Each structure stands twice: as structure tokens, then as C-alpha cells.
Short mmCIF file of C-alpha atoms in Angstrom, two decimals:
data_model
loop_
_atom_site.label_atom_id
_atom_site.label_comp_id
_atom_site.label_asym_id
_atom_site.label_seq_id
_atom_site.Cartn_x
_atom_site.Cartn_y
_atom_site.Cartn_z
CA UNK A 5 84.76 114.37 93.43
CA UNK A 6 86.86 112.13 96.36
CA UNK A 7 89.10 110.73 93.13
CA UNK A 8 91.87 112.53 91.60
CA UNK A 9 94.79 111.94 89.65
CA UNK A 10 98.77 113.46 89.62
CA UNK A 11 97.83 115.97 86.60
CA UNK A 12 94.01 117.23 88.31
CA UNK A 13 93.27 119.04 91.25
CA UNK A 14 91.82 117.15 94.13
CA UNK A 15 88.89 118.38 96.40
CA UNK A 16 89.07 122.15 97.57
CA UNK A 17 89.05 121.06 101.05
CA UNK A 18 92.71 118.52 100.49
CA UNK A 19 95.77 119.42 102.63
CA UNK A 20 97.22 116.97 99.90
CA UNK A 21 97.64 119.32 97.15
CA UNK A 22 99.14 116.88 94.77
CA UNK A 23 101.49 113.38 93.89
CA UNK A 24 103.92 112.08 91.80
CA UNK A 25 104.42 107.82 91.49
CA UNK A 26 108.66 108.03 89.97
CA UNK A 27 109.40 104.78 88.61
CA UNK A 28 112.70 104.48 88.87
CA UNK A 29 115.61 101.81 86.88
CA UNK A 30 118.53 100.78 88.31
CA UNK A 31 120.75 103.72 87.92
CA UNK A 32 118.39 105.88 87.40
CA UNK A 33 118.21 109.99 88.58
CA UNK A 34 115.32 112.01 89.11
CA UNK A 35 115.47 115.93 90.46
CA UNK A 36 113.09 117.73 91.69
CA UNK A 37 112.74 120.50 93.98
CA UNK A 38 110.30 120.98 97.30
CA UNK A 39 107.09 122.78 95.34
CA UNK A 40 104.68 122.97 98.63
CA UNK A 41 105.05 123.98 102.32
CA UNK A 42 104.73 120.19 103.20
CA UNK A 43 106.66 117.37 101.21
CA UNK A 44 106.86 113.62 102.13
CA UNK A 45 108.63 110.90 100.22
CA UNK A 46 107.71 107.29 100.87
CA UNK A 47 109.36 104.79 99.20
CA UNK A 48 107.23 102.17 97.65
CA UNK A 49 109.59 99.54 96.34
CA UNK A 50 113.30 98.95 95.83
CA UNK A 51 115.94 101.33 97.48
CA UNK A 52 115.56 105.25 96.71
CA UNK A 53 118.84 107.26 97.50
CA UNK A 54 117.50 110.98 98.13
CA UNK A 55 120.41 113.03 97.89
CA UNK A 56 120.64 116.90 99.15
CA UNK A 57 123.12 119.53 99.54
CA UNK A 58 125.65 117.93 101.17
CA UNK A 59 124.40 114.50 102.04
CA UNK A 60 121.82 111.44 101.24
CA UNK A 61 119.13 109.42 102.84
CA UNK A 62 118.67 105.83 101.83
CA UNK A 63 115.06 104.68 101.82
CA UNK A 64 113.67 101.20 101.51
CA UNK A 65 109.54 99.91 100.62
CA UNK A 66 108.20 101.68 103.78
CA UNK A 67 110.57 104.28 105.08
CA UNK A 68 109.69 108.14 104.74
CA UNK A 69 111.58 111.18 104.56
CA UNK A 70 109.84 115.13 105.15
CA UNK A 71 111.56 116.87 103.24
CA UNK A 72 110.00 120.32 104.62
CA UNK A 73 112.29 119.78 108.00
CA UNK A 74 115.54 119.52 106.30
CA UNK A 75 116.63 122.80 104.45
CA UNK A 76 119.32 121.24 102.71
CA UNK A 77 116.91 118.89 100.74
CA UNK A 78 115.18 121.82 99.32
CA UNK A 79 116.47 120.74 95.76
CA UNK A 80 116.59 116.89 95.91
CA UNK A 81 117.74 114.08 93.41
CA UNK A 82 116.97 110.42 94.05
CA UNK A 83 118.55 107.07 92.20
CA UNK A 84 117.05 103.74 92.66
CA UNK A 85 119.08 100.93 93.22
CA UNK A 86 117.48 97.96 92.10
CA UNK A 87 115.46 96.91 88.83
CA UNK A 88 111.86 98.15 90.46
CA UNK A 89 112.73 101.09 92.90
CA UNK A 90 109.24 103.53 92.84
CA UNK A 91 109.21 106.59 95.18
CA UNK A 92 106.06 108.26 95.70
CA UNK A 93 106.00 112.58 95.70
CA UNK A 94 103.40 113.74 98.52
CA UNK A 95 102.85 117.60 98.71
CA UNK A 96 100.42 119.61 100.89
CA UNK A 97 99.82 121.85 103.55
CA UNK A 98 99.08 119.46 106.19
CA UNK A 99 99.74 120.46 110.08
CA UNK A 100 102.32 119.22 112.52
CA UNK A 101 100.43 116.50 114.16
CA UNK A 102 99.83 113.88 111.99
CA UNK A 103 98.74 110.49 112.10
CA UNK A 104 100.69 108.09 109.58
CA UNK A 105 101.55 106.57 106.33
CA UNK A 106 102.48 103.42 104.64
CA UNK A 107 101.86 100.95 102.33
CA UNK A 108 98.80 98.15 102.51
CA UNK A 109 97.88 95.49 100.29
CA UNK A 110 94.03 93.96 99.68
CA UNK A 111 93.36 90.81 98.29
CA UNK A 112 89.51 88.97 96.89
CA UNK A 113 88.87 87.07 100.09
CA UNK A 114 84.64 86.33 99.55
CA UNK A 115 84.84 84.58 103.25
CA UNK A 116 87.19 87.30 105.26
CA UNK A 117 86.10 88.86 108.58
CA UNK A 118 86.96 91.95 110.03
CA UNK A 119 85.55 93.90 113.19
CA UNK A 120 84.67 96.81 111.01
CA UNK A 121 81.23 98.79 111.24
CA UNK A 122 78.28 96.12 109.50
CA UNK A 123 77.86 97.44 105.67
CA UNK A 124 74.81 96.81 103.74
CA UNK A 125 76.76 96.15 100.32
CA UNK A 126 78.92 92.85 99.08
CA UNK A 127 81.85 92.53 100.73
CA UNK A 128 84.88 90.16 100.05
CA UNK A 129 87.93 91.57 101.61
CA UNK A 130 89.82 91.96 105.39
CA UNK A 131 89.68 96.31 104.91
CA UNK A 132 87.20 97.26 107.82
CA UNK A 133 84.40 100.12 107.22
CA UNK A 134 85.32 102.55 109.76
CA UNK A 135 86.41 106.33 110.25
CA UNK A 136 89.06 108.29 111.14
CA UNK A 137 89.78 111.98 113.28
CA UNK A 138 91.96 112.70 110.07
CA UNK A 139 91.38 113.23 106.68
CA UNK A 140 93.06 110.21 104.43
CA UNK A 141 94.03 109.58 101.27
CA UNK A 142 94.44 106.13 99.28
CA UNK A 143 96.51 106.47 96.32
CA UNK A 144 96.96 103.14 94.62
CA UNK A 145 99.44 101.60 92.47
CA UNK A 146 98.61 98.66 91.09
CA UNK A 147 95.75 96.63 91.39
CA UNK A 148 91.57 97.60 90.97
CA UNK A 149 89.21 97.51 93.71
CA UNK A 150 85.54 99.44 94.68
CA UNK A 151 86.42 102.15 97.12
CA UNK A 152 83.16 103.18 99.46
CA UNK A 153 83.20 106.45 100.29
CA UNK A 154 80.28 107.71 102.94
CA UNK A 155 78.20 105.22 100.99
CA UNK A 156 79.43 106.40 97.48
CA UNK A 157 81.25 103.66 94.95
CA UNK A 158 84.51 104.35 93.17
CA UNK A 159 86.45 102.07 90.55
CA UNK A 160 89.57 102.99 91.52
CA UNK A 161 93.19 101.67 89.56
CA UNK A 162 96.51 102.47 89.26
CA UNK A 163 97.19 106.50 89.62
CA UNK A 164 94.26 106.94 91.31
CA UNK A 165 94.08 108.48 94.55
CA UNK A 166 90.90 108.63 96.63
CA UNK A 167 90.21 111.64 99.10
CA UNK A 168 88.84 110.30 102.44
CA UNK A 169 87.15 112.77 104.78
CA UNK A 170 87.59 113.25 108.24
CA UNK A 171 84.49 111.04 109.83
CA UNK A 172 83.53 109.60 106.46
CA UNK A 173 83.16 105.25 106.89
CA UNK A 174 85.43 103.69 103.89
CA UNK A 175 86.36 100.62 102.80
CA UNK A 176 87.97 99.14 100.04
CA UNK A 177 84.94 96.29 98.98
CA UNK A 178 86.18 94.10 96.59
CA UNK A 179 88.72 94.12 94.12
CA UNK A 180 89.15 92.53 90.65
CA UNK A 181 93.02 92.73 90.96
CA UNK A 182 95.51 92.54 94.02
CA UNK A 183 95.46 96.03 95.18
CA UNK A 184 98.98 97.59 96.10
CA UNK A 185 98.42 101.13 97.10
CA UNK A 186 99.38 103.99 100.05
CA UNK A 187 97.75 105.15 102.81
CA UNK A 188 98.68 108.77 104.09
CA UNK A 189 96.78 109.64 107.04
CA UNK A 190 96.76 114.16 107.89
CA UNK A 191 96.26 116.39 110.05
CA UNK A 192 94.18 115.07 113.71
CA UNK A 193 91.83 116.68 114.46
CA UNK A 194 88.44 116.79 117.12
CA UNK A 195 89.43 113.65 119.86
CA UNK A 196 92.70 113.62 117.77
CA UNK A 197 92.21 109.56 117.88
CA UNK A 198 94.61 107.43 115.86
CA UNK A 199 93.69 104.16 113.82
CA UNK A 200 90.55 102.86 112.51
CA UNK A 201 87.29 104.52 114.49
CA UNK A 202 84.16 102.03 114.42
CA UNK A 203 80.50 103.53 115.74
CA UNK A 204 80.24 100.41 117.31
CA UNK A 205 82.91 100.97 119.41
CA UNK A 206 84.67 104.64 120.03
CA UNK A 207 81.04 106.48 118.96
CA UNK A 208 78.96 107.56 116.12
CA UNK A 209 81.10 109.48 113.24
CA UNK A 210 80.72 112.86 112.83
CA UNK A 211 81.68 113.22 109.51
CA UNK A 212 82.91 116.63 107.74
CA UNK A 213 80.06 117.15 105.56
CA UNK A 214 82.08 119.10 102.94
CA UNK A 215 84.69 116.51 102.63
CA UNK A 216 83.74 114.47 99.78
#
């Protein structure tokens, strides 16, 4: 199944082996150390203060920090500053080149337009149906919306994170609550192309038929 959640395994064929969402208080500490060859932290809100041996890294809504390149963050410890400081926990076996992450927002807009690939299902927001050369994965935090994967439906909420094969169209359709959520985009691969992939104009997917 394309959607997981922190506590289950995701899809055999997922470089992203697992997540954590840490809410974190004003003041608050959390420690943790590196569990997989690969660890990211992206900071969704607030200011996170990831602290090593020996020095810290302040993070705003946005920033990243790999852990896996800096040996002296092997054990970590992070306090927020600020009432609503949330750090997300992304750990895998990805490979070097990459293609992005960050943070994206979707809204009910019944009338919105977009130069995505034509669906044949109800659409009403600006997220395009299109593809990547990367596996991706959506993991949202607040907010509900119907997530179309290769032409298959999810209800997807808060904790939910949605496993998007390499060449598989997607879209976010609609959503029944202002969707806050991540994006993390792996490993290129074939053409090694970056961004959103339409048939209509780089070519026809060729989508990874095991990946979903």
C-alpha cells in the first residue's frame, strides 16, 4: 500500500525507511540518535536548535540538516524555541544525488488551473498531475486531501505519508481541510530530470511498475 504511517513499514521498494513529526514547546529537548545510513531533518515550523558533539545548527520552517555527513551529530538533541517549533525525522537509504525537499501547502480552489497532465477525475486545486525521475514521498501534517496515485485514491490526514513511485502521475485532488504537509523528493534516476515531468511535455512516463 503507497500510505504508511511513523509506527508501520512503508512499501518494500522505499529508500525512506521511516519518520518521526517532534512537536516541540518552547524549551523543550528531544534526543535521539542517527538509526539509518541516511538521516535528514527539516524543520517544519518555529526554530529547532540541533545540537551535536561539540556544536549546534539552528534551523528555521524550511531549512534542512543531513545528519549522515556530519559525524559529530551522530547522537543529536534539538530544543525549539518558540511556542510551535515541529521538526520532522527522515531516515532511509537513499543515494547521493538527490532531488529536493520542502514544505507545500494546498488549498480547495474549485476554479484553479495548472499546466499539469489532463485528469479524468474532479479536480479543485493548483497541485499539477505529473511525474517525476525520483521516487517521492508526501507526508502531511495537518490538513485532509484525496491523494491520486497512478490512478488510485487515498484519504490522506495528518501522520500520513504517501509513497510516490518513480514515473507514477500524482496529484493531490481536493481537500476538505488546508493541507500543510512535506515533500521529500530521492534518489534520480533514468534522465535524472528534476521538477514536475508532464507527458505532454518532457514524454510519456515510464512508471516503476512495482512502486505502488
Amino acid at each position: 500500500m503507497s500510505l504508511f504511517r511513523s509506527l508501520e513499514a512503508p512499501p518494500a521498494w522505499c529508500t525512506l525507511r521511516s519518520f518521526e513529526i517532534i512537536d516541540l514547546p518552547e524549551n523543550q529537548t528531544a534526543a535521539r540518535k542517527q538509526a539509518t545510513a541516511k538521516e535528514r531533518l527539516l524543520c517544519t515550523g518555529g526554530t529547532a536548535q540541533i545540537m551535536g558533539q561539540g556544536g549546534s545548527v539552528i534551523l528555521k520552517e524550511g531549512q534542512f540538516l543531513d545528519i549522515h555527513d556530519k559525524p559529530s551529530f551522530a547522537a543529536w538533541s534539538v530544543i525549539g524555541h518558540g511556542a510551535k517549533t515541529q521538526l520532522v525525522r527522515l531516515c532511509g537509504s537513499w543515494g547521493e544525488d538527490i532531488s529536493g525537499c520542502g514544505i507545500f501547502r494546498v488549498a480547495h480552489e474549485p476554479d484553479a488551473t495548472n499546466n499539469g497532465d489532463p485528469v479524468s477525475y474532479p479536480k479543485a486545486t493548483r497541485v499539477d498531475s505529473h511525474y517525476h525521475d525520483c521516487d517521492e514521498y508526501w507526508l502531511v501534517l495537518e490538513g485532509r486531501g484525496t491523494v491520486v496515485v497512478g490512478g488510485r485514491f487515498f484519504d490522506s490526514g495528518p501522520g500520513d505519508c504517501v509513497a510516490l513511485g518513480m514515473g507514477h502521475h500524482h496529484d493531490m485532488a481536493s481537500v476538505s481541510e488546508p493541507v500543510k504537509a512535506v515533500y521529500f523528493e530521492t534518489s534520480l534516476e533514468g534522465r535524472k530530470r528534476v521538477g514536475h515531468l508532464w507527458n505532454h511535455t518532457h514524454g510519456l512516463a515510464q512508471p516503476q511498475p512495482e512502486r505502488i
